[in-house]
CSV table of C-alpha atoms in Angstrom, one decimal:
chain,number,residue,atom,x,y,z
A,318,MET,CA,92.0,-66.3,-21.1
A,319,LEU,CA,95.7,-67.0,-21.5
A,320,LEU,CA,96.3,-63.3,-22.3
A,321,LYS,CA,94.4,-62.3,-19.2
A,322,CYS,CA,96.5,-64.5,-17.1
A,323,VAL,CA,99.7,-63.1,-18.6
A,324,PHE,CA,98.6,-59.5,-18.0
A,325,TYR,CA,97.5,-60.2,-14.4
A,326,SER,CA,100.8,-61.9,-13.7
A,327,ALA,CA,102.7,-58.9,-15.2
A,328,GLU,CA,100.7,-56.5,-13.0
A,329,ARG,CA,101.3,-58.5,-9.8
A,330,SER,CA,105.0,-58.6,-10.7
A,331,GLN,CA,104.9,-54.8,-11.2
A,332,ILE,CA,106.1,-55.1,-14.8
A,333,LEU,CA,103.0,-53.2,-15.8
A,334,GLN,CA,101.4,-50.3,-13.8
A,335,SER,CA,97.9,-51.2,-15.0
A,336,ASN,CA,96.2,-54.2,-16.5
A,337,PRO,CA,94.6,-53.6,-19.9
A,338,CYS,CA,92.4,-56.7,-19.5
A,339,VAL,CA,90.5,-55.4,-16.5
A,340,GLY,CA,86.8,-55.7,-17.2
A,341,ILE,CA,87.2,-57.8,-20.3
A,342,SER,CA,85.5,-61.2,-20.3
A,343,GLY,CA,87.5,-64.3,-20.8
A,344,LYS,CA,85.4,-64.9,-23.9
A,345,GLY,CA,86.5,-61.6,-25.4
A,346,GLY,CA,84.6,-58.5,-26.1
A,347,LYS,CA,84.8,-54.9,-24.9
A,348,ALA,CA,85.5,-53.8,-21.4
A,349,ALA,CA,82.4,-53.4,-19.2
A,350,LYS,CA,81.2,-49.9,-18.6
A,351,LYS,CA,82.1,-48.4,-15.2
A,352,LYS,CA,79.3,-48.5,-12.8
A,353,GLU,CA,78.4,-45.4,-10.7
A,354,ALA,CA,77.1,-46.0,-7.2
A,355,LEU,CA,73.6,-44.7,-6.4
A,356,THR,CA,73.6,-41.3,-4.7
A,357,ASP,CA,71.9,-40.8,-1.4
A,358,GLN,CA,69.0,-39.0,-3.2
A,359,GLN,CA,68.7,-41.9,-5.7
A,360,VAL,CA,68.6,-44.4,-2.8
A,361,GLU,CA,65.8,-42.4,-1.2
A,362,VAL,CA,63.8,-42.4,-4.4
A,363,LEU,CA,64.4,-46.1,-5.0
A,364,LEU,CA,63.3,-47.1,-1.5
A,365,ASP,CA,60.2,-44.8,-1.7
A,366,THR,CA,59.3,-46.4,-5.1
A,367,VAL,CA,59.5,-50.0,-3.9
A,368,LYS,CA,57.9,-49.5,-0.5
A,369,GLY,CA,55.3,-52.2,0.0
A,370,LEU,CA,56.3,-54.0,-3.2
A,371,PRO,CA,57.9,-57.5,-3.5
A,372,PRO,CA,61.5,-56.3,-4.2
A,373,HIS,CA,61.6,-54.0,-1.1
A,374,LEU,CA,63.3,-56.5,1.2
A,375,PHE,CA,65.8,-57.6,-1.4
A,376,ILE,CA,66.8,-54.0,-2.1
A,377,VAL,CA,67.2,-53.1,1.6
A,378,LEU,CA,69.4,-56.2,2.1
A,379,GLY,CA,71.5,-55.2,-0.9
A,380,LEU,CA,71.9,-51.6,0.2
A,381,TYR,CA,72.6,-52.2,3.8
A,382,SER,CA,74.4,-55.5,4.0
A,383,GLY,CA,76.2,-55.6,0.6
A,384,LEU,CA,75.2,-59.2,0.0
A,385,ARG,CA,75.5,-60.7,-3.5
A,386,ARG,CA,72.2,-61.7,-5.2
A,387,GLU,CA,73.0,-65.4,-4.7
A,388,GLU,CA,73.7,-64.7,-1.0
A,389,ILE,CA,70.5,-62.8,-0.4
A,390,LEU,CA,68.3,-65.4,-2.2
A,391,ALA,CA,69.9,-68.2,-0.2
A,392,LEU,CA,69.7,-66.4,3.2
A,393,GLN,CA,67.8,-68.3,5.9
A,394,TRP,CA,66.6,-67.1,9.3
A,395,ASP,CA,69.1,-69.3,11.1
A,396,CYS,CA,71.8,-67.0,9.8
A,397,VAL,CA,70.1,-63.7,10.8
A,398,PHE,CA,70.9,-62.6,14.4
A,399,LEU,CA,68.6,-59.7,15.3
A,400,ASP,CA,68.7,-60.0,19.1
A,401,GLU,CA,72.4,-60.0,19.6
A,402,PRO,CA,74.1,-56.9,21.2
A,403,THR,CA,75.5,-56.3,17.7
A,404,PRO,CA,72.9,-57.6,15.1
A,405,TYR,CA,74.5,-59.4,12.2
A,406,ILE,CA,74.0,-61.6,9.2
A,407,SER,CA,76.1,-64.7,8.7
A,408,VAL,CA,76.8,-65.6,5.1
A,409,ARG,CA,76.9,-69.4,4.8
A,410,ARG,CA,74.9,-70.4,1.7
A,411,ALA,CA,74.6,-69.5,-2.0
A,412,TRP,CA,71.7,-69.6,-4.5
A,413,ARG,CA,71.9,-70.8,-8.0
A,414,THR,CA,69.4,-72.4,-10.4
A,415,GLU,CA,69.3,-75.5,-12.5
A,416,HIS,CA,66.5,-75.7,-15.2
A,417,ASN,CA,64.9,-72.7,-13.5
A,418,ARG,CA,64.7,-74.4,-10.1
A,419,PRO,CA,66.6,-73.0,-7.1
A,420,VAL,CA,69.5,-74.9,-5.7
A,421,ILE,CA,70.9,-73.8,-2.3
A,422,SER,CA,74.5,-74.8,-1.5
A,423,THR,CA,77.0,-74.2,1.2
A,424,THR,CA,79.7,-73.8,-1.5
A,425,LEU,CA,80.3,-70.0,-1.7
A,426,LYS,CA,81.9,-68.0,-4.5
A,427,THR,CA,85.2,-67.8,-2.6
A,428,LYS,CA,86.5,-68.7,0.8
A,429,ALA,CA,86.3,-65.0,1.6
A,430,ALA,CA,82.6,-65.0,0.9
A,431,ARG,CA,82.0,-66.7,4.3
A,432,ARG,CA,81.7,-63.8,6.7
A,433,ASP,CA,79.6,-62.2,9.4
A,434,ILE,CA,78.2,-58.8,8.6
A,435,PRO,CA,77.0,-56.3,11.2
A,436,ILE,CA,73.8,-54.6,10.0
A,437,PRO,CA,72.4,-51.1,10.7
A,438,LYS,CA,69.2,-50.4,12.6
A,439,CYS,CA,67.1,-49.7,9.5
A,440,LEU,CA,67.8,-53.2,8.2
A,441,VAL,CA,67.3,-54.8,11.6
A,442,ASP,CA,63.9,-53.2,11.9
A,443,CYS,CA,62.9,-54.3,8.4
A,444,LEU,CA,64.0,-57.9,9.0
A,445,ARG,CA,62.3,-58.0,12.3
A,446,GLU,CA,59.0,-56.9,10.8
A,447,VAL,CA,59.3,-59.5,8.0
A,448,LYS,CA,60.2,-62.3,10.5
A,449,GLU,CA,57.1,-61.7,12.6
A,450,THR,CA,54.9,-62.9,9.8
A,451,SER,CA,57.3,-65.3,8.0
A,452,VAL,CA,56.4,-69.0,7.9
A,453,SER,CA,59.4,-70.0,5.8
A,454,GLU,CA,63.0,-70.8,6.7
A,455,TYR,CA,64.1,-68.4,3.9
A,456,VAL,CA,64.2,-64.7,4.4
A,457,ILE,CA,63.0,-64.1,0.8
A,458,CYS,CA,60.7,-66.8,-0.5
A,459,ASP,CA,57.8,-67.6,-2.8
A,460,SER,CA,54.2,-68.2,-1.8
A,461,ASN,CA,55.0,-71.8,-0.8
A,462,GLY,CA,57.9,-70.7,1.5
A,463,GLU,CA,60.5,-72.0,-0.9
A,464,ALA,CA,63.5,-70.2,-2.4
A,465,LEU,CA,62.8,-68.2,-5.5
A,466,SER,CA,63.4,-69.7,-9.0
A,467,ALA,CA,65.2,-67.7,-11.6
A,468,SER,CA,62.0,-66.7,-13.3
A,469,GLN,CA,60.4,-65.8,-10.0
A,470,PHE,CA,63.2,-63.4,-9.2
A,471,GLN,CA,62.9,-61.8,-12.6
A,472,ARG,CA,59.3,-61.2,-11.9
A,473,VAL,CA,60.1,-59.6,-8.6
A,474,TRP,CA,62.8,-57.3,-10.2
A,475,GLN,CA,60.3,-56.4,-12.9
A,476,TYR,CA,58.5,-54.2,-10.3
A,477,VAL,CA,61.6,-52.0,-10.5
A,478,VAL,CA,62.1,-52.1,-14.2
A,479,VAL,CA,58.5,-51.1,-15.1
A,480,ARG,CA,58.9,-48.0,-12.9
A,481,SER,CA,62.0,-46.6,-14.6
A,482,THR,CA,62.0,-44.1,-17.5
A,483,GLN,CA,64.4,-46.2,-19.6
A,484,ALA,CA,63.4,-46.7,-23.3
A,485,ARG,CA,61.3,-49.7,-24.1
A,486,ASN,CA,60.9,-51.6,-27.4
A,487,TYR,CA,57.5,-52.9,-28.3
A,488,TYR,CA,56.3,-54.8,-31.4
A,489,LYS,CA,52.9,-54.7,-33.1
A,490,TYR,CA,51.6,-56.4,-36.2
A,491,VAL,CA,50.5,-54.2,-39.0
A,492,ASN,CA,49.3,-56.0,-42.2
A,493,GLY,CA,51.0,-59.2,-41.1
A,494,GLN,CA,54.3,-57.5,-40.4
A,495,SER,CA,56.0,-57.1,-37.0
A,496,ILE,CA,56.7,-53.4,-36.5
A,497,LYS,CA,59.2,-52.3,-33.8
A,498,TYR,CA,58.6,-49.0,-32.0
A,499,THR,CA,60.3,-47.4,-29.0
A,500,VAL,CA,58.6,-45.7,-26.1
A,501,THR,CA,60.5,-43.5,-23.6
A,502,PRO,CA,58.4,-42.6,-20.6
A,503,SER,CA,58.7,-39.3,-18.8
A,504,LEU,CA,59.4,-38.9,-15.1
A,505,GLY,CA,56.1,-38.6,-13.2
A,506,MET,CA,53.9,-40.1,-15.8
A,507,THR,CA,51.7,-43.1,-15.2
A,508,GLN,CA,51.6,-46.2,-17.3
A,509,LYS,CA,48.7,-46.2,-19.7
A,510,ASN,CA,47.6,-49.7,-19.1
A,511,ASN,CA,48.0,-49.5,-15.3
A,512,PRO,CA,47.6,-46.0,-13.7
A,513,LYS,CA,48.9,-47.4,-10.4
A,514,ILE,CA,52.4,-47.6,-11.9
A,515,HIS,CA,54.2,-44.3,-11.8
A,516,TYR,CA,57.5,-43.7,-13.6
A,517,THR,CA,59.7,-42.5,-10.7
A,518,LEU,CA,63.2,-43.8,-11.5
A,519,ASP,CA,65.2,-41.8,-14.0
A,520,PHE,CA,68.3,-43.8,-13.3
A,521,HIS,CA,69.3,-47.4,-14.0
A,522,VAL,CA,69.2,-49.9,-11.2
A,523,THR,CA,70.5,-53.5,-11.2
A,524,PRO,CA,70.7,-56.0,-8.3
A,525,HIS,CA,74.5,-55.7,-8.3
A,526,LEU,CA,74.4,-51.9,-8.2
A,527,LEU,CA,72.9,-52.2,-4.7
A,528,ARG,CA,76.0,-54.1,-3.5
A,529,HIS,CA,78.2,-51.6,-5.4
A,530,THR,CA,76.6,-48.7,-3.6
A,531,TYR,CA,77.1,-50.4,-0.2
A,532,ILE,CA,80.8,-50.9,-0.8
A,533,THR,CA,81.3,-47.4,-2.2
A,534,ASN,CA,79.5,-45.9,0.8
A,535,LEU,CA,81.8,-47.7,3.2
A,536,LEU,CA,84.9,-46.5,1.4
A,537,TYR,CA,83.6,-43.0,1.1
A,538,SER,CA,82.9,-43.0,4.8
A,539,GLY,CA,86.5,-43.7,5.5
A,540,VAL,CA,86.2,-47.3,6.5
A,541,ASP,CA,89.6,-49.1,6.3
A,542,PRO,CA,90.0,-50.9,2.9
A,543,LYS,CA,90.9,-54.2,4.6
A,544,THR,CA,87.7,-54.0,6.6
A,545,VAL,CA,85.7,-53.2,3.5
A,546,GLN,CA,87.4,-56.2,1.8
A,547,TYR,CA,86.1,-58.5,4.6
A,548,LEU,CA,82.6,-57.1,4.6
A,549,ALA,CA,82.4,-57.4,0.8
A,550,GLY,CA,83.7,-60.9,0.8
A,551,HIS,CA,86.5,-60.1,-1.6
A,552,GLU,CA,89.6,-62.4,-1.6
A,553,ASN,CA,91.9,-59.4,-1.8
A,554,SER,CA,91.7,-55.6,-1.2
A,555,LYS,CA,92.9,-54.9,-4.8
A,556,THR,CA,89.5,-55.9,-6.1
A,557,THR,CA,87.9,-53.7,-3.5
A,558,MET,CA,90.0,-50.7,-4.4
A,559,ASP,CA,90.2,-51.1,-8.2
A,560,ILE,CA,86.6,-51.7,-8.8
A,561,TYR,CA,84.7,-49.9,-6.1
A,562,ALA,CA,86.9,-47.1,-4.8
A,563,LYS,CA,85.4,-44.3,-6.8
A,564,VAL,CA,84.8,-40.8,-5.6
A,565,LYS,CA,81.1,-40.5,-4.8
A,566,TYR,CA,81.0,-36.8,-4.9
A,567,ASN,CA,83.7,-34.8,-6.8
A,568,LYS,CA,82.6,-31.1,-6.8
A,569,PRO,CA,84.9,-28.7,-4.9
A,570,GLU,CA,82.2,-27.7,-2.5
A,571,GLU,CA,81.5,-31.3,-1.7
A,572,LEU,CA,85.1,-32.2,-1.1
A,573,PHE,CA,86.0,-29.1,0.8
A,574,GLY,CA,85.1,-30.5,4.2
A,575,VAL,CA,86.9,-33.8,3.5
A,576,VAL,CA,90.2,-32.1,2.5
A,577,ASN,CA,90.2,-29.6,5.3
A,578,GLY,CA,89.3,-32.3,7.8
A,579,ALA,CA,92.2,-34.4,6.7
A,580,PHE,CA,94.8,-31.6,7.0
A,581,HIS,CA,93.3,-30.4,10.2
A,582,GLN,CA,93.8,-33.9,11.7
A,583,ALA,CA,97.3,-34.1,10.4
A,584,THR,CA,98.1,-30.7,12.0
A,585,ASP,CA,96.7,-31.9,15.4
A,586,ASP,CA,98.9,-35.0,15.3
């Protein structure tokens, strides 16, 4: 942790051009792998896969509001404004668990996490539909109308995991010994024990990747970095640009319009 502080200080003082500790935990270890945002096609497949399933609302909120997991699970209807001229979500609470039980607090990750986020029509429509039948103060809740526990959220997310083609390890006992074997499902197949489950996701999805995709899409669409910083709830724009500002598409034919549009605009000015 001391070394991390030294390198961050050196970078801020422009002694170093880049920080070699970026992505390394204070506890040590290797740098985390860079995450790639979901493509538009992957988003479409994901939404089609979870349609009508428990994680659908969580995924839509992550993709179209960029809220952190703890912000989504703490979201209450008094912070969702659907009938305003500009519908928005107000982030005022955070979720955490103690001994598997949910704890909702007004203490957010940072001061910048307190923000008001305008939301697109697709999310407004989804929230409006859920609100019509909701009997809970929480947007996402359990059968008793309470915030989800850690294990309950894991079960909700399992609906996504079981539909992916990622390799799975299983164990079976043979002559008293535990034998490990790996199964890698193929895209389009159905689960043997449950034919209703189809393997439709040939890409990895995590709760944070939804937020990552939201922020990347904003930057790719040309939204000002300081605006993206506010919407993401980051304390500084450096975090926004260093972690999330990755080129979404990098083939010449995909960048042709962007480059020509930029120079055409410069010529007009």
